[in-house]
């Protein structure tokens, strides 16, 4: 099942046209509204008029986390503070990312796509372990699930015993959690003489940075159900940039909102031909605080061939996370 066929199954020409239009508008607005982008482009003799297609993106300078810190808290905003619905801070409290209500709505819709891609739909019951995500991401994931008819169990769940009771009492079919918590659940059940198969769970969701291939394999062996991952990044969007489908064939990037590139981390040049490098992302649809060619610090691979699930979006595989 595909939630948004028109976007998730775009042809290559449709995708290029959409992304080119988005990039043009993004660069024009960022140049006009922020001294940061204006000064960066002027320093290399680049004007917004020179960005006509998505292929021109390589002309634009790269960004790093230092740029976010140096412009904290409002220097990268392209709208008045009164238009900001939410600020998300990183744990170092030197970086803040602003979102409008539309930006938040986009995140919720992206999470909806991923839930449907993992066959987590109306008949599902999901429990979101509070230790697994920041508060904003929990709210967005809950809103996404509720909007497509999924039942959400919201509870503080202070210990393993309480979590198991909730899973059984409510017939929870999906849990979003960290691998550490899930391994604790499995160990507790084993020591108590029970099995993970005694739980009603049908699938598991984890944040991609927490769930390497080795960890996923171990979880799937212990629970005997699929484990799906969702990718996010604190500086861009904590959860939902990309997510797996039921084929578990890498993470589908929501390319109507994020444009991915892979670069050589030493030279900054673009790498093609499915070679590993540093993931760079551009927030094509971001209203409050656009980030253009942001270096994520994550080493990754990109696959542009369509997935057997029917989606044509580029797919991401983390090699090493920062």
PDB file of C-alpha atoms in Angstrom:
ATOM      1  CA  UNK A   1       0.000   0.000   0.000  1.00  0.00           C
ATOM      2  CA  UNK A   2       1.213   3.514  -0.889  1.00  0.00           C
ATOM      3  CA  UNK A   3      -0.323   6.509   0.902  1.00  0.00           C
ATOM      4  CA  UNK A   4       0.569   9.247  -1.609  1.00  0.00           C
ATOM      5  CA  UNK A   5       0.993   7.547  -4.982  1.00  0.00           C
ATOM      6  CA  UNK A   6       1.332  10.809  -6.892  1.00  0.00           C
ATOM      7  CA  UNK A   7       4.440  11.731  -4.900  1.00  0.00           C
ATOM      8  CA  UNK A   8       5.904   8.419  -3.780  1.00  0.00           C
ATOM      9  CA  UNK A   9       5.746   6.894  -7.275  1.00  0.00           C
ATOM     10  CA  UNK A  10       6.747   9.930  -9.353  1.00  0.00           C
ATOM     11  CA  UNK A  11       8.548   9.370 -12.637  1.00  0.00           C
ATOM     12  CA  UNK A  12      12.101  10.677 -12.834  1.00  0.00           C
ATOM     13  CA  UNK A  13      11.054  13.605 -15.041  1.00  0.00           C
ATOM     14  CA  UNK A  14       8.241  14.542 -12.649  1.00  0.00           C
ATOM     15  CA  UNK A  15      10.645  14.430  -9.719  1.00  0.00           C
ATOM     16  CA  UNK A  16      13.267  16.581 -11.458  1.00  0.00           C
ATOM     17  CA  UNK A  17      10.645  19.181 -12.400  1.00  0.00           C
ATOM     18  CA  UNK A  18       9.219  19.362  -8.872  1.00  0.00           C
ATOM     19  CA  UNK A  19      12.611  19.522  -7.167  1.00  0.00           C
ATOM     20  CA  UNK A  20      13.875  22.148  -9.619  1.00  0.00           C
ATOM     21  CA  UNK A  21      10.885  24.377  -8.913  1.00  0.00           C
ATOM     22  CA  UNK A  22      11.283  23.873  -5.170  1.00  0.00           C
ATOM     23  CA  UNK A  23      15.013  24.624  -5.229  1.00  0.00           C
ATOM     24  CA  UNK A  24      14.540  27.812  -7.246  1.00  0.00           C
ATOM     25  CA  UNK A  25      11.992  29.158  -4.767  1.00  0.00           C
ATOM     26  CA  UNK A  26      14.046  28.004  -1.784  1.00  0.00           C
ATOM     27  CA  UNK A  27      17.223  29.744  -2.940  1.00  0.00           C
ATOM     28  CA  UNK A  28      15.414  32.959  -3.879  1.00  0.00           C
ATOM     29  CA  UNK A  29      13.676  33.176  -0.503  1.00  0.00           C
ATOM     30  CA  UNK A  30      16.749  32.218   1.529  1.00  0.00           C
ATOM     31  CA  UNK A  31      18.882  34.776  -0.328  1.00  0.00           C
ATOM     32  CA  UNK A  32      16.299  37.507   0.151  1.00  0.00           C
ATOM     33  CA  UNK A  33      15.426  36.787   3.787  1.00  0.00           C
ATOM     34  CA  UNK A  34      18.745  35.877   5.445  1.00  0.00           C
ATOM     35  CA  UNK A  35      22.093  37.625   5.436  1.00  0.00           C
ATOM     36  CA  UNK A  36      23.769  34.228   5.939  1.00  0.00           C
ATOM     37  CA  UNK A  37      22.783  32.814   2.546  1.00  0.00           C
ATOM     38  CA  UNK A  38      23.202  36.161   0.821  1.00  0.00           C
ATOM     39  CA  UNK A  39      26.766  36.564   2.098  1.00  0.00           C
ATOM     40  CA  UNK A  40      27.695  32.942   1.348  1.00  0.00           C
ATOM     41  CA  UNK A  41      26.497  33.187  -2.243  1.00  0.00           C
ATOM     42  CA  UNK A  42      27.987  36.618  -2.844  1.00  0.00           C
ATOM     43  CA  UNK A  43      31.342  35.340  -1.585  1.00  0.00           C
ATOM     44  CA  UNK A  44      31.518  32.904  -4.513  1.00  0.00           C
ATOM     45  CA  UNK A  45      29.884  35.237  -7.041  1.00  0.00           C
ATOM     46  CA  UNK A  46      26.637  33.268  -7.245  1.00  0.00           C
ATOM     47  CA  UNK A  47      23.165  34.761  -7.710  1.00  0.00           C
ATOM     48  CA  UNK A  48      19.757  33.072  -7.304  1.00  0.00           C
ATOM     49  CA  UNK A  49      19.140  33.438 -11.050  1.00  0.00           C
ATOM     50  CA  UNK A  50      21.920  30.938 -11.714  1.00  0.00           C
ATOM     51  CA  UNK A  51      19.983  28.196  -9.915  1.00  0.00           C
ATOM     52  CA  UNK A  52      17.511  27.002 -12.539  1.00  0.00           C
ATOM     53  CA  UNK A  53      17.340  23.222 -12.078  1.00  0.00           C
ATOM     54  CA  UNK A  54      18.036  20.711  -9.338  1.00  0.00           C
ATOM     55  CA  UNK A  55      21.294  19.873 -11.121  1.00  0.00           C
ATOM     56  CA  UNK A  56      22.531  23.371 -10.269  1.00  0.00           C
ATOM     57  CA  UNK A  57      22.497  22.531  -6.561  1.00  0.00           C
ATOM     58  CA  UNK A  58      26.197  21.642  -6.643  1.00  0.00           C
ATOM     59  CA  UNK A  59      26.967  25.324  -7.328  1.00  0.00           C
ATOM     60  CA  UNK A  60      25.735  26.192  -3.835  1.00  0.00           C
ATOM     61  CA  UNK A  61      28.092  26.086  -0.835  1.00  0.00           C
ATOM     62  CA  UNK A  62      27.868  23.321   1.747  1.00  0.00           C
ATOM     63  CA  UNK A  63      26.669  23.945   5.314  1.00  0.00           C
ATOM     64  CA  UNK A  64      27.840  22.407   8.583  1.00  0.00           C
ATOM     65  CA  UNK A  65      26.631  22.318  12.178  1.00  0.00           C
ATOM     66  CA  UNK A  66      28.993  25.245  12.887  1.00  0.00           C
ATOM     67  CA  UNK A  67      26.796  27.426  10.693  1.00  0.00           C
ATOM     68  CA  UNK A  68      23.794  26.547  12.845  1.00  0.00           C
ATOM     69  CA  UNK A  69      25.712  27.306  16.038  1.00  0.00           C
ATOM     70  CA  UNK A  70      27.092  30.590  14.686  1.00  0.00           C
ATOM     71  CA  UNK A  71      23.596  31.738  13.700  1.00  0.00           C
ATOM     72  CA  UNK A  72      21.834  30.545  16.875  1.00  0.00           C
ATOM     73  CA  UNK A  73      19.020  31.129  17.631  1.00  0.00           C
ATOM     74  CA  UNK A  74      17.304  33.213  14.911  1.00  0.00           C
ATOM     75  CA  UNK A  75      19.924  33.917  12.233  1.00  0.00           C
ATOM     76  CA  UNK A  76      18.682  31.338   9.719  1.00  0.00           C
ATOM     77  CA  UNK A  77      14.966  32.070  10.010  1.00  0.00           C
ATOM     78  CA  UNK A  78      13.266  33.263   6.831  1.00  0.00           C
ATOM     79  CA  UNK A  79      10.059  34.343   8.575  1.00  0.00           C
ATOM     80  CA  UNK A  80       9.304  36.465  11.673  1.00  0.00           C
ATOM     81  CA  UNK A  81       9.537  34.713  15.038  1.00  0.00           C
ATOM     82  CA  UNK A  82       5.782  35.215  15.417  1.00  0.00           C
ATOM     83  CA  UNK A  83       5.304  32.695  12.606  1.00  0.00           C
ATOM     84  CA  UNK A  84       7.285  29.936  14.345  1.00  0.00           C
ATOM     85  CA  UNK A  85       5.145  27.193  15.852  1.00  0.00           C
ATOM     86  CA  UNK A  86       7.985  25.207  17.428  1.00  0.00           C
ATOM     87  CA  UNK A  87      11.701  25.377  18.165  1.00  0.00           C
ATOM     88  CA  UNK A  88      13.645  22.153  18.649  1.00  0.00           C
ATOM     89  CA  UNK A  89      16.946  22.398  20.508  1.00  0.00           C
ATOM     90  CA  UNK A  90      19.797  19.939  20.437  1.00  0.00           C
ATOM     91  CA  UNK A  91      21.173  18.622  23.706  1.00  0.00           C
ATOM     92  CA  UNK A  92      24.112  21.060  23.559  1.00  0.00           C
ATOM     93  CA  UNK A  93      21.629  23.989  23.655  1.00  0.00           C
ATOM     94  CA  UNK A  94      23.703  25.810  21.017  1.00  0.00           C
ATOM     95  CA  UNK A  95      21.516  24.819  18.083  1.00  0.00           C
ATOM     96  CA  UNK A  96      17.817  25.438  17.526  1.00  0.00           C
ATOM     97  CA  UNK A  97      15.673  24.517  14.534  1.00  0.00           C
ATOM     98  CA  UNK A  98      12.482  26.448  13.868  1.00  0.00           C
ATOM     99  CA  UNK A  99       9.296  25.002  12.354  1.00  0.00           C
ATOM    100  CA  UNK A 100       6.097  26.615  11.132  1.00  0.00           C
ATOM    101  CA  UNK A 101       2.792  24.808  11.471  1.00  0.00           C
ATOM    102  CA  UNK A 102       3.134  23.811   7.818  1.00  0.00           C
ATOM    103  CA  UNK A 103       6.602  22.357   8.459  1.00  0.00           C
ATOM    104  CA  UNK A 104       5.160  20.263  11.284  1.00  0.00           C
ATOM    105  CA  UNK A 105       2.267  19.143   9.075  1.00  0.00           C
ATOM    106  CA  UNK A 106       4.775  18.002   6.469  1.00  0.00           C
ATOM    107  CA  UNK A 107       6.608  15.941   9.081  1.00  0.00           C
ATOM    108  CA  UNK A 108       3.375  14.287  10.173  1.00  0.00           C
ATOM    109  CA  UNK A 109       2.496  13.429   6.566  1.00  0.00           C
ATOM    110  CA  UNK A 110       5.959  11.944   5.968  1.00  0.00           C
ATOM    111  CA  UNK A 111       5.570   9.769   9.050  1.00  0.00           C
ATOM    112  CA  UNK A 112       2.139   8.681   7.787  1.00  0.00           C
ATOM    113  CA  UNK A 113       3.739   7.539   4.536  1.00  0.00           C
ATOM    114  CA  UNK A 114       6.302   5.474   6.412  1.00  0.00           C
ATOM    115  CA  UNK A 115       3.746   3.857   8.709  1.00  0.00           C
ATOM    116  CA  UNK A 116       1.666   2.801   5.708  1.00  0.00           C
ATOM    117  CA  UNK A 117       4.805   1.602   3.897  1.00  0.00           C
ATOM    118  CA  UNK A 118       5.478  -0.716   6.849  1.00  0.00           C
ATOM    119  CA  UNK A 119       1.877  -2.011   6.693  1.00  0.00           C
ATOM    120  CA  UNK A 120       1.074  -0.293   9.986  1.00  0.00           C
ATOM    121  CA  UNK A 121      -2.474   0.784   9.211  1.00  0.00           C
ATOM    122  CA  UNK A 122      -5.972   1.278  10.628  1.00  0.00           C
ATOM    123  CA  UNK A 123      -6.222  -2.053  12.427  1.00  0.00           C
ATOM    124  CA  UNK A 124      -2.867  -1.514  14.179  1.00  0.00           C
ATOM    125  CA  UNK A 125      -2.306  -0.577  17.820  1.00  0.00           C
ATOM    126  CA  UNK A 126       0.982   1.239  18.437  1.00  0.00           C
ATOM    127  CA  UNK A 127       2.808   1.922  21.677  1.00  0.00           C
ATOM    128  CA  UNK A 128       5.526   4.581  21.663  1.00  0.00           C
ATOM    129  CA  UNK A 129       8.061   3.994  24.422  1.00  0.00           C
ATOM    130  CA  UNK A 130       8.746   7.439  25.952  1.00  0.00           C
ATOM    131  CA  UNK A 131      12.456   6.688  26.424  1.00  0.00           C
ATOM    132  CA  UNK A 132      12.907   6.141  22.685  1.00  0.00           C
ATOM    133  CA  UNK A 133      12.293   9.651  21.322  1.00  0.00           C
ATOM    134  CA  UNK A 134      12.338  13.343  22.152  1.00  0.00           C
ATOM    135  CA  UNK A 135       8.984  14.847  23.124  1.00  0.00           C
ATOM    136  CA  UNK A 136       8.410  16.631  19.795  1.00  0.00           C
ATOM    137  CA  UNK A 137       8.980  13.452  17.782  1.00  0.00           C
ATOM    138  CA  UNK A 138       6.640  11.476  20.033  1.00  0.00           C
ATOM    139  CA  UNK A 139       3.926  14.080  19.438  1.00  0.00           C
ATOM    140  CA  UNK A 140       4.476  14.045  15.650  1.00  0.00           C
ATOM    141  CA  UNK A 141       4.512  10.242  15.457  1.00  0.00           C
ATOM    142  CA  UNK A 142       1.375  10.060  17.591  1.00  0.00           C
ATOM    143  CA  UNK A 143      -0.389  12.624  15.378  1.00  0.00           C
ATOM    144  CA  UNK A 144       0.629  10.696  12.262  1.00  0.00           C
ATOM    145  CA  UNK A 145      -0.637   7.393  13.609  1.00  0.00           C
ATOM    146  CA  UNK A 146      -3.920   8.865  14.827  1.00  0.00           C
ATOM    147  CA  UNK A 147      -4.552  10.657  11.523  1.00  0.00           C
ATOM    148  CA  UNK A 148      -4.584   7.370   9.583  1.00  0.00           C
ATOM    149  CA  UNK A 149      -6.730   5.539  12.107  1.00  0.00           C
ATOM    150  CA  UNK A 150      -4.085   3.743  14.157  1.00  0.00           C
ATOM    151  CA  UNK A 151      -4.809   3.355  17.867  1.00  0.00           C
ATOM    152  CA  UNK A 152      -2.034   4.926  19.972  1.00  0.00           C
ATOM    153  CA  UNK A 153      -1.214   3.841  23.507  1.00  0.00           C
ATOM    154  CA  UNK A 154       0.289   6.750  25.430  1.00  0.00           C
ATOM    155  CA  UNK A 155       1.715   5.890  28.844  1.00  0.00           C
ATOM    156  CA  UNK A 156       4.804   6.707  30.960  1.00  0.00           C
ATOM    157  CA  UNK A 157       5.591   2.972  31.257  1.00  0.00           C
ATOM    158  CA  UNK A 158       8.149   3.246  34.081  1.00  0.00           C
ATOM    159  CA  UNK A 159       9.445  -0.335  33.980  1.00  0.00           C
ATOM    160  CA  UNK A 160       9.557  -3.549  31.962  1.00  0.00           C
ATOM    161  CA  UNK A 161       6.700  -5.165  33.873  1.00  0.00           C
ATOM    162  CA  UNK A 162       4.399  -2.216  33.117  1.00  0.00           C
ATOM    163  CA  UNK A 163       5.376  -2.264  29.451  1.00  0.00           C
ATOM    164  CA  UNK A 164       4.592  -5.967  29.097  1.00  0.00           C
ATOM    165  CA  UNK A 165       1.256  -5.511  30.887  1.00  0.00           C
ATOM    166  CA  UNK A 166       0.317  -2.695  28.501  1.00  0.00           C
ATOM    167  CA  UNK A 167       1.353  -4.716  25.449  1.00  0.00           C
ATOM    168  CA  UNK A 168      -0.900  -7.573  26.555  1.00  0.00           C
ATOM    169  CA  UNK A 169      -3.826  -5.543  27.923  1.00  0.00           C
ATOM    170  CA  UNK A 170      -4.246  -3.434  24.781  1.00  0.00           C
ATOM    171  CA  UNK A 171      -3.178  -5.998  22.177  1.00  0.00           C
ATOM    172  CA  UNK A 172      -0.354  -3.770  20.955  1.00  0.00           C
ATOM    173  CA  UNK A 173       0.713  -4.803  17.440  1.00  0.00           C
ATOM    174  CA  UNK A 174       3.530  -2.268  16.920  1.00  0.00           C
ATOM    175  CA  UNK A 175       6.041  -0.801  19.342  1.00  0.00           C
ATOM    176  CA  UNK A 176       8.375   2.117  18.682  1.00  0.00           C
ATOM    177  CA  UNK A 177      11.308   1.730  21.026  1.00  0.00           C
ATOM    178  CA  UNK A 178      15.074   1.566  21.342  1.00  0.00           C
ATOM    179  CA  UNK A 179      16.917  -1.727  20.894  1.00  0.00           C
ATOM    180  CA  UNK A 180      18.131  -1.569  24.517  1.00  0.00           C
ATOM    181  CA  UNK A 181      14.578  -1.488  25.860  1.00  0.00           C
ATOM    182  CA  UNK A 182      13.486  -4.245  23.491  1.00  0.00           C
ATOM    183  CA  UNK A 183      16.350  -6.511  24.538  1.00  0.00           C
ATOM    184  CA  UNK A 184      15.365  -5.901  28.174  1.00  0.00           C
ATOM    185  CA  UNK A 185      11.810  -6.976  27.344  1.00  0.00           C
ATOM    186  CA  UNK A 186      13.027 -10.152  25.661  1.00  0.00           C
ATOM    187  CA  UNK A 187      15.367 -11.010  28.557  1.00  0.00           C
ATOM    188  CA  UNK A 188      12.650 -10.404  31.144  1.00  0.00           C
ATOM    189  CA  UNK A 189      10.210 -12.689  29.332  1.00  0.00           C
ATOM    190  CA  UNK A 190      12.819 -15.416  28.926  1.00  0.00           C
ATOM    191  CA  UNK A 191      13.798 -15.290  32.606  1.00  0.00           C
ATOM    192  CA  UNK A 192      10.120 -15.448  33.586  1.00  0.00           C
ATOM    193  CA  UNK A 193       9.589 -18.563  31.494  1.00  0.00           C
ATOM    194  CA  UNK A 194       7.750 -16.860  28.639  1.00  0.00           C
ATOM    195  CA  UNK A 195       8.530 -16.082  25.008  1.00  0.00           C
ATOM    196  CA  UNK A 196       8.354 -12.924  22.912  1.00  0.00           C
ATOM    197  CA  UNK A 197       5.848 -14.888  20.802  1.00  0.00           C
ATOM    198  CA  UNK A 198       3.437 -14.601  23.730  1.00  0.00           C
ATOM    199  CA  UNK A 199       3.170 -10.895  22.886  1.00  0.00           C
ATOM    200  CA  UNK A 200       0.654  -9.640  20.276  1.00  0.00           C
ATOM    201  CA  UNK A 201       3.399  -7.672  18.468  1.00  0.00           C
ATOM    202  CA  UNK A 202       3.492  -7.932  14.668  1.00  0.00           C
ATOM    203  CA  UNK A 203       6.312  -5.463  13.969  1.00  0.00           C
ATOM    204  CA  UNK A 204       8.815  -3.136  15.622  1.00  0.00           C
ATOM    205  CA  UNK A 205       9.926   0.410  14.768  1.00  0.00           C
ATOM    206  CA  UNK A 206      13.314   1.882  15.716  1.00  0.00           C
ATOM    207  CA  UNK A 207      15.197   5.076  14.903  1.00  0.00           C
ATOM    208  CA  UNK A 208      17.787   4.219  12.242  1.00  0.00           C
ATOM    209  CA  UNK A 209      20.827   5.525  14.129  1.00  0.00           C
ATOM    210  CA  UNK A 210      20.062   3.135  16.995  1.00  0.00           C
ATOM    211  CA  UNK A 211      19.493   0.055  14.858  1.00  0.00           C
ATOM    212  CA  UNK A 212      22.435  -1.254  12.840  1.00  0.00           C
ATOM    213  CA  UNK A 213      22.079  -4.309  10.608  1.00  0.00           C
ATOM    214  CA  UNK A 214      23.566  -6.483  13.356  1.00  0.00           C
ATOM    215  CA  UNK A 215      21.204  -5.113  15.993  1.00  0.00           C
ATOM    216  CA  UNK A 216      18.210  -5.509  13.684  1.00  0.00           C
ATOM    217  CA  UNK A 217      19.118  -9.132  12.958  1.00  0.00           C
ATOM    218  CA  UNK A 218      19.364  -9.887  16.669  1.00  0.00           C
ATOM    219  CA  UNK A 219      16.010  -8.218  17.402  1.00  0.00           C
ATOM    220  CA  UNK A 220      14.284 -10.077  14.581  1.00  0.00           C
ATOM    221  CA  UNK A 221      15.726 -13.370  15.801  1.00  0.00           C
ATOM    222  CA  UNK A 222      14.527 -12.739  19.345  1.00  0.00           C
ATOM    223  CA  UNK A 223      11.063 -11.410  18.481  1.00  0.00           C
ATOM    224  CA  UNK A 224      10.480 -13.310  15.205  1.00  0.00           C
ATOM    225  CA  UNK A 225       8.837 -10.264  13.599  1.00  0.00           C
ATOM    226  CA  UNK A 226      10.033  -7.536  11.182  1.00  0.00           C
ATOM    227  CA  UNK A 227      11.987  -4.563  12.538  1.00  0.00           C
ATOM    228  CA  UNK A 228      11.645  -1.356  10.500  1.00  0.00           C
ATOM    229  CA  UNK A 229      13.721   1.804  10.862  1.00  0.00           C
ATOM    230  CA  UNK A 230      12.985   5.515  10.453  1.00  0.00           C
ATOM    231  CA  UNK A 231      15.730   8.088   9.846  1.00  0.00           C
ATOM    232  CA  UNK A 232      15.920  11.536  11.377  1.00  0.00           C
ATOM    233  CA  UNK A 233      18.510  14.133  12.299  1.00  0.00           C
ATOM    234  CA  UNK A 234      18.310  16.662  15.130  1.00  0.00           C
ATOM    235  CA  UNK A 235      19.496  19.558  12.973  1.00  0.00           C
ATOM    236  CA  UNK A 236      16.886  18.984  10.253  1.00  0.00           C
ATOM    237  CA  UNK A 237      14.000  16.924  11.578  1.00  0.00           C
ATOM    238  CA  UNK A 238      14.312  14.484  14.458  1.00  0.00           C
ATOM    239  CA  UNK A 239      12.214  11.769  12.851  1.00  0.00           C
ATOM    240  CA  UNK A 240      10.752  11.068   9.414  1.00  0.00           C
ATOM    241  CA  UNK A 241      13.284  12.260   6.822  1.00  0.00           C
ATOM    242  CA  UNK A 242      13.328   8.721   5.451  1.00  0.00           C
ATOM    243  CA  UNK A 243      11.762   5.405   6.374  1.00  0.00           C
ATOM    244  CA  UNK A 244      11.697   1.799   5.297  1.00  0.00           C
ATOM    245  CA  UNK A 245       8.887   0.002   3.500  1.00  0.00           C
ATOM    246  CA  UNK A 246       7.774  -3.568   4.169  1.00  0.00           C
ATOM    247  CA  UNK A 247      10.444  -4.827   1.739  1.00  0.00           C
ATOM    248  CA  UNK A 248      13.149  -3.568   4.167  1.00  0.00           C
ATOM    249  CA  UNK A 249      15.218  -2.521   1.170  1.00  0.00           C
ATOM    250  CA  UNK A 250      16.884   0.631   2.538  1.00  0.00           C
ATOM    251  CA  UNK A 251      15.202   3.855   3.706  1.00  0.00           C
ATOM    252  CA  UNK A 252      12.917   5.734   1.308  1.00  0.00           C
ATOM    253  CA  UNK A 253      13.781   9.445   1.353  1.00  0.00           C
ATOM    254  CA  UNK A 254      10.814  11.808   1.049  1.00  0.00           C
ATOM    255  CA  UNK A 255      12.275  13.592  -1.962  1.00  0.00           C
ATOM    256  CA  UNK A 256       9.545  16.188  -2.244  1.00  0.00           C
ATOM    257  CA  UNK A 257      10.861  17.533   1.071  1.00  0.00           C
ATOM    258  CA  UNK A 258      14.550  16.524   1.186  1.00  0.00           C
ATOM    259  CA  UNK A 259      17.081  16.387  -1.636  1.00  0.00           C
ATOM    260  CA  UNK A 260      19.919  13.934  -0.911  1.00  0.00           C
ATOM    261  CA  UNK A 261      23.504  13.991  -2.139  1.00  0.00           C
ATOM    262  CA  UNK A 262      26.545  11.887  -1.323  1.00  0.00           C
ATOM    263  CA  UNK A 263      29.870  13.734  -1.176  1.00  0.00           C
ATOM    264  CA  UNK A 264      33.490  12.922  -0.528  1.00  0.00           C
ATOM    265  CA  UNK A 265      33.884  14.037   3.110  1.00  0.00           C
ATOM    266  CA  UNK A 266      37.422  15.272   2.410  1.00  0.00           C
ATOM    267  CA  UNK A 267      36.957  17.194  -0.850  1.00  0.00           C
ATOM    268  CA  UNK A 268      33.241  18.019  -0.800  1.00  0.00           C
ATOM    269  CA  UNK A 269      32.839  16.748  -4.373  1.00  0.00           C
ATOM    270  CA  UNK A 270      29.745  14.748  -5.318  1.00  0.00           C
ATOM    271  CA  UNK A 271      30.105  10.963  -5.420  1.00  0.00           C
ATOM    272  CA  UNK A 272      27.981   8.913  -7.793  1.00  0.00           C
ATOM    273  CA  UNK A 273      27.761   5.272  -8.862  1.00  0.00           C
ATOM    274  CA  UNK A 274      26.450   3.996  -5.539  1.00  0.00           C
ATOM    275  CA  UNK A 275      29.672   4.650  -3.650  1.00  0.00           C
ATOM    276  CA  UNK A 276      29.677   5.463   0.084  1.00  0.00           C
ATOM    277  CA  UNK A 277      30.247   9.013   1.253  1.00  0.00           C
ATOM    278  CA  UNK A 278      28.839  11.710   3.520  1.00  0.00           C
ATOM    279  CA  UNK A 279      25.111  12.346   3.266  1.00  0.00           C
ATOM    280  CA  UNK A 280      24.152  15.937   2.418  1.00  0.00           C
ATOM    281  CA  UNK A 281      20.516  17.047   2.656  1.00  0.00           C
ATOM    282  CA  UNK A 282      18.601  20.098   1.449  1.00  0.00           C
ATOM    283  CA  UNK A 283      15.211  20.950   2.981  1.00  0.00           C
ATOM    284  CA  UNK A 284      13.270  21.630  -0.214  1.00  0.00           C
ATOM    285  CA  UNK A 285       9.950  22.456   1.452  1.00  0.00           C
ATOM    286  CA  UNK A 286      11.070  23.998   4.743  1.00  0.00           C
ATOM    287  CA  UNK A 287       9.276  27.244   5.486  1.00  0.00           C
ATOM    288  CA  UNK A 288      10.777  28.515   8.756  1.00  0.00           C
ATOM    289  CA  UNK A 289      14.456  27.662   8.551  1.00  0.00           C
ATOM    290  CA  UNK A 290      15.695  26.237   5.243  1.00  0.00           C
ATOM    291  CA  UNK A 291      18.978  24.351   5.297  1.00  0.00           C
ATOM    292  CA  UNK A 292      20.705  24.143   1.929  1.00  0.00           C
ATOM    293  CA  UNK A 293      23.275  21.385   1.330  1.00  0.00           C
ATOM    294  CA  UNK A 294      23.651  20.502   4.993  1.00  0.00           C
ATOM    295  CA  UNK A 295      26.450  18.063   5.816  1.00  0.00           C
ATOM    296  CA  UNK A 296      24.868  15.481   8.110  1.00  0.00           C
ATOM    297  CA  UNK A 297      28.063  13.742   9.208  1.00  0.00           C
ATOM    298  CA  UNK A 298      26.442  10.377   8.402  1.00  0.00           C
ATOM    299  CA  UNK A 299      28.283   8.096   5.990  1.00  0.00           C
ATOM    300  CA  UNK A 300      25.786   6.520   3.636  1.00  0.00           C
ATOM    301  CA  UNK A 301      24.908   4.975   0.286  1.00  0.00           C
ATOM    302  CA  UNK A 302      22.142   6.107  -2.085  1.00  0.00           C
ATOM    303  CA  UNK A 303      20.138   3.927  -4.456  1.00  0.00           C
ATOM    304  CA  UNK A 304      18.073   5.658  -7.153  1.00  0.00           C
ATOM    305  CA  UNK A 305      16.500   2.593  -8.780  1.00  0.00           C
ATOM    306  CA  UNK A 306      12.779   2.087  -8.026  1.00  0.00           C
ATOM    307  CA  UNK A 307      11.957  -0.252  -5.162  1.00  0.00           C
ATOM    308  CA  UNK A 308       9.950  -3.420  -5.751  1.00  0.00           C
ATOM    309  CA  UNK A 309       7.299  -1.939  -3.430  1.00  0.00           C
ATOM    310  CA  UNK A 310       6.359   0.514  -6.205  1.00  0.00           C
ATOM    311  CA  UNK A 311       7.985   3.621  -4.739  1.00  0.00           C
ATOM    312  CA  UNK A 312      10.460   5.500  -6.922  1.00  0.00           C
ATOM    313  CA  UNK A 313      12.101   7.653  -4.244  1.00  0.00           C
ATOM    314  CA  UNK A 314      15.834   7.478  -3.654  1.00  0.00           C
ATOM    315  CA  UNK A 315      16.769   5.067  -0.892  1.00  0.00           C
ATOM    316  CA  UNK A 316      19.314   5.565   1.854  1.00  0.00           C
ATOM    317  CA  UNK A 317      21.525   3.090   3.666  1.00  0.00           C
ATOM    318  CA  UNK A 318      23.561   4.276   6.632  1.00  0.00           C
ATOM    319  CA  UNK A 319      27.126   2.987   6.589  1.00  0.00           C
ATOM    320  CA  UNK A 320      28.298   4.703   9.754  1.00  0.00           C
ATOM    321  CA  UNK A 321      26.326   7.271  11.723  1.00  0.00           C
ATOM    322  CA  UNK A 322      27.999  10.268  13.308  1.00  0.00           C
TER     323      UNK A 322
END
